[in-house]
Coordinates of C-alpha atoms in Angstrom, one line a residue:
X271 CA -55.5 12.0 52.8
X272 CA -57.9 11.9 49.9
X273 CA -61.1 13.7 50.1
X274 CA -63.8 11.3 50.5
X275 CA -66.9 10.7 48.4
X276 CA -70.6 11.8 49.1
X277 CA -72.0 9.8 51.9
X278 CA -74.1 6.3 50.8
X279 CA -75.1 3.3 52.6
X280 CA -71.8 0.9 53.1
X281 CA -72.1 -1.9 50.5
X282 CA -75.2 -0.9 48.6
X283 CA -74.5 2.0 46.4
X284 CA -71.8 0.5 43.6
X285 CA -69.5 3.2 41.6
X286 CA -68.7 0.6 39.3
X287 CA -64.6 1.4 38.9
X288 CA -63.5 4.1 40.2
X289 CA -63.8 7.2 38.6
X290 CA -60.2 8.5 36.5
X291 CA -59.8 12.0 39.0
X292 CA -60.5 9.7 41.9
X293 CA -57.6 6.8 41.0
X294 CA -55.2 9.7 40.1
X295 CA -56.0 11.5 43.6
X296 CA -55.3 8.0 45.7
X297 CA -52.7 7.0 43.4
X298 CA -50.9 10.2 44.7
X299 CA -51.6 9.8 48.2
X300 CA -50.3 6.3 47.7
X301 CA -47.6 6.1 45.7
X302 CA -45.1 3.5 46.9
X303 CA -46.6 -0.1 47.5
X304 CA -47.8 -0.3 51.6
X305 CA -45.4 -3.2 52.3
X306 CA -42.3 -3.3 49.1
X307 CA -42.0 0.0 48.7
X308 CA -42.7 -0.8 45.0
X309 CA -44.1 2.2 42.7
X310 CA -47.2 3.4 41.4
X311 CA -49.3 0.3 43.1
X312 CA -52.7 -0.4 41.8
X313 CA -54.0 -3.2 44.1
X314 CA -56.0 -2.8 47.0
X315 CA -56.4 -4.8 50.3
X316 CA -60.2 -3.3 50.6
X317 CA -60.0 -4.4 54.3
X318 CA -56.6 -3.1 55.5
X319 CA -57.1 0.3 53.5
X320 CA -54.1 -0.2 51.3
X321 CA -52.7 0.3 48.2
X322 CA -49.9 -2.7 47.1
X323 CA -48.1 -3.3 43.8
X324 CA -48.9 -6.6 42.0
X325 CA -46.2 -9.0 43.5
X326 CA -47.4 -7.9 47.2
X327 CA -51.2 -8.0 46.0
X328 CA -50.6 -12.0 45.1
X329 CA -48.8 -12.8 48.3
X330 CA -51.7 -10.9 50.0
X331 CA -54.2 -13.1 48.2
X332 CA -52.8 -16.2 49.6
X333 CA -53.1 -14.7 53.2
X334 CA -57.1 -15.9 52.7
X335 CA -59.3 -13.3 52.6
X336 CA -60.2 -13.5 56.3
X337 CA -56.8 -11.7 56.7
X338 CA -56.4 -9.3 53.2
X339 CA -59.7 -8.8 50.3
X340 CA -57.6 -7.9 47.4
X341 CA -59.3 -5.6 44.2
X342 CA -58.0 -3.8 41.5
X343 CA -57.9 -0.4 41.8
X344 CA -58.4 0.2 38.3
X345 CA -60.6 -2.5 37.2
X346 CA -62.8 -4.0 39.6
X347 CA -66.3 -2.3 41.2
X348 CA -66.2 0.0 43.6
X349 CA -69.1 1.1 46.4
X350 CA -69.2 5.0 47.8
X351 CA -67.7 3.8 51.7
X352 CA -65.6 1.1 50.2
X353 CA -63.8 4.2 48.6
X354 CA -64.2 6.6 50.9
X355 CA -62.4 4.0 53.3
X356 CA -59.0 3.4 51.5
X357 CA -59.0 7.6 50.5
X358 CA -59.7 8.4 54.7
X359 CA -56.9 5.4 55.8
X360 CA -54.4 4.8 52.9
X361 CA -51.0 3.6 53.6
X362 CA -50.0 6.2 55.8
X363 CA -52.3 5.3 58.5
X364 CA -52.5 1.9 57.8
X365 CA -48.7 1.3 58.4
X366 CA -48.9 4.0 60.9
X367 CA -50.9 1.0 63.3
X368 CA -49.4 -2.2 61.3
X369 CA -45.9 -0.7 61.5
X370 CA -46.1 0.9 64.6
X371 CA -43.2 -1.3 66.0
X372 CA -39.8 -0.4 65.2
X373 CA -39.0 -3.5 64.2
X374 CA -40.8 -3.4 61.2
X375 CA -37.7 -1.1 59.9
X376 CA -35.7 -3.5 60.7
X377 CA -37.1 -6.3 58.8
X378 CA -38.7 -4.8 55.8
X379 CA -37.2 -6.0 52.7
X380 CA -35.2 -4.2 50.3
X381 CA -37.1 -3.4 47.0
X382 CA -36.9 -5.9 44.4
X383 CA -36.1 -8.8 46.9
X384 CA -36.5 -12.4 47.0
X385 CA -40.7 -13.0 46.9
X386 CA -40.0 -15.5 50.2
X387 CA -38.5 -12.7 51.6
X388 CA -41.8 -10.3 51.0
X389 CA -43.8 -12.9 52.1
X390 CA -42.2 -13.3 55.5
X391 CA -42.8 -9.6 56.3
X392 CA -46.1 -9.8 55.1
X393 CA -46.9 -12.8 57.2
X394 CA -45.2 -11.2 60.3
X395 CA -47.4 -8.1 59.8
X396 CA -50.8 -9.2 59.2
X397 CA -50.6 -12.8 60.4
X398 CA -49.0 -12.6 63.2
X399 CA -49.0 -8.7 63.6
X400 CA -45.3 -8.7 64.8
X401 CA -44.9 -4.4 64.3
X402 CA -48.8 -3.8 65.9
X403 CA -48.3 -2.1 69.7
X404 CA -50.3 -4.1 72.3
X405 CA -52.0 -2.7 74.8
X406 CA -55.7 -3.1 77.0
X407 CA -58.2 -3.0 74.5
X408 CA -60.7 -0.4 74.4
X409 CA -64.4 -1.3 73.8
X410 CA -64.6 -1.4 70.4
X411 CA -67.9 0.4 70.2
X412 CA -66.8 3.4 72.1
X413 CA -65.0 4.3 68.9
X414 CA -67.5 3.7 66.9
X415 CA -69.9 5.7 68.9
X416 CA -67.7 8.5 68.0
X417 CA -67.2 7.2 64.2
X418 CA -63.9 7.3 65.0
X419 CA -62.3 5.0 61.8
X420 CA -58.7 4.9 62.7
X421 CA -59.5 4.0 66.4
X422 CA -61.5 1.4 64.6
X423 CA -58.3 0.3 62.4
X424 CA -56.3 0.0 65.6
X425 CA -58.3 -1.8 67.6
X426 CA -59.0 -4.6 64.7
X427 CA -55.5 -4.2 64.3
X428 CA -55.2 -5.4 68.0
X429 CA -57.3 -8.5 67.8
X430 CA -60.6 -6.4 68.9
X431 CA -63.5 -8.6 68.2
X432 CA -65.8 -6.5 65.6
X433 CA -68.9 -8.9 66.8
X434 CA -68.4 -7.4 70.4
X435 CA -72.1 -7.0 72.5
X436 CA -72.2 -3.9 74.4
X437 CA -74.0 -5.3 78.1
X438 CA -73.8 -2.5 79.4
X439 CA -76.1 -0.8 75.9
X440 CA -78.9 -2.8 75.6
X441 CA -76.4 -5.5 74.8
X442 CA -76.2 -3.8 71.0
X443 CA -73.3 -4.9 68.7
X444 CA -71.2 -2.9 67.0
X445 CA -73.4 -2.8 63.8
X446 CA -76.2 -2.3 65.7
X447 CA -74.9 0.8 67.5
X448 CA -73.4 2.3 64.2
X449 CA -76.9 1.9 62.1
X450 CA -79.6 3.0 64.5
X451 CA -78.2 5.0 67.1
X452 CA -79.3 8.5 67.2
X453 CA -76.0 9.7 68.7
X454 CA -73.9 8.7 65.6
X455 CA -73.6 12.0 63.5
X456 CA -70.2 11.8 62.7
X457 CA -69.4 11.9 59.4
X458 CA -66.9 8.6 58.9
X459 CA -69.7 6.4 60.6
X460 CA -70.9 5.1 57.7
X461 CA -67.2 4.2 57.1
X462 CA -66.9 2.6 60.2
X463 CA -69.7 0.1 59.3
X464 CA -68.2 -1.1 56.2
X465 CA -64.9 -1.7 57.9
X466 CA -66.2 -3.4 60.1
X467 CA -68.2 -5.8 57.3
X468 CA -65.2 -5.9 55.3
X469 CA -62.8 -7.2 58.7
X470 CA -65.6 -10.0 59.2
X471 CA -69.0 -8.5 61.6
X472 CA -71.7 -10.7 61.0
X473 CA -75.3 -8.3 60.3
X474 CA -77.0 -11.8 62.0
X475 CA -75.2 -11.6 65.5
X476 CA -77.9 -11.9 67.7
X477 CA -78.5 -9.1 70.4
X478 CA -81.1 -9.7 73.8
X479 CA -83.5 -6.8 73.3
X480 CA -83.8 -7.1 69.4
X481 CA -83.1 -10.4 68.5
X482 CA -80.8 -8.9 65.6
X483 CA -77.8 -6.9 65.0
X484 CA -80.3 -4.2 63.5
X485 CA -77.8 -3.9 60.4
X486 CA -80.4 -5.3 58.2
X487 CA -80.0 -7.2 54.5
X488 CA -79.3 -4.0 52.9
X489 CA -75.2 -4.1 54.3
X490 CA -73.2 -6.1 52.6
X491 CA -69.8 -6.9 52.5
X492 CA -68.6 -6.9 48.9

């Protein structure tokens, strides 16, 4: 796991690219491509928290980025959590939920294959999430009250719905409970909140007591 930068607001504070001793310290946490095996990978999927090698990172791109936002490691702009995100996750813990099956062994294609054959264990992984284990779904923002980013990962992983409304918390959503409440202290929260912009939470859902998601305009997914 890469050490993680100095906390900012998700989506508002740019790095510009990345910073040389930060691309060399992920490029050594992540030195084989996520899904080919390929190395030295310097593509990102920004949402799934993975590093990729270029053939993957075009197959990726024609996922749509509902399902995979590709960027270059190495020459595209970078904010604080956006970073902090891929150096917490990485392709250890990502494959650790996306792979979790051990099927995905059994089906991962040998390095330098056929592209069709790449793409099909792409598609089955994060289209139709073939290796992910099911289970009953925890509410999504009791991990997030905890900041807790890979329960986050796993339950996006499982289909959670990162728009859910909390009834039973003055019907807050997920955004809403990771930016004002008090009892979020934990470090990763801001972490949290931009993976859950960057997997598709809208800042306008609407919540009963507030009338808004309390995310405000300054979150943005990039």
């Amino acid at each position: 796991m890469a050490k993680v930068e100095n906390r900012l607001p998700a989506g508002v504070s740019t790095l510009g690219v990345p910073p040389p001793e930060k691309v060399k310290e992920i490029c050594r946490e992540n030195s084989t491509c996520a899904d080919c095996g390929a190395k030295d990978p310097n593509w990102v999927s920004i949402n799934l928290g993975i590093c990729i090698c270029i053939s993957c990172s075009g197959i990726h791109r024609s996922l749509g980025v509902h399902v995979s936002k590709v960027r270059s490691l190495t020459l595209d702009n970078w904010s604080v959590p956006m970073l902090n995100d891929l150096a917490y996750l990485g392709n250890s813990i990502s494959n650790s939920i996306y792979e979790s099956k051990k099927e995905a062994d059994e089906m991962r294609p040998a390095l330098g294959c056929d592209r069709s054959e790449s793409e099909k264990f792409i598609r089955a992984k994060y289209i139709e999430k073939k290796f992910v284990e099911t289970g009953e779904h925890m509410d999504l923002d009791l991990n997030l009250w905890n900041g807790d980013l890979i329960s986050c990962m796993k339950f996006i992983a499982m289909g959670g719905n990162v728009n859910y409304i909390n009834t039973s918390h003055k019907s807050y959503s997920c955004l809403h409970i990771c930016c004002v409440c008090e009892e979020n202290k934990d470090p990763h929260m801001l972490e949290c909140i931009e993976l859950l912009l960057q997997n598709g939470a809208d800042i306008n859902t609407i919540t009963k007591e507030e009338g808004s998601s309390g995310a405000g305009g300054g979150f943005k997914a990039a």
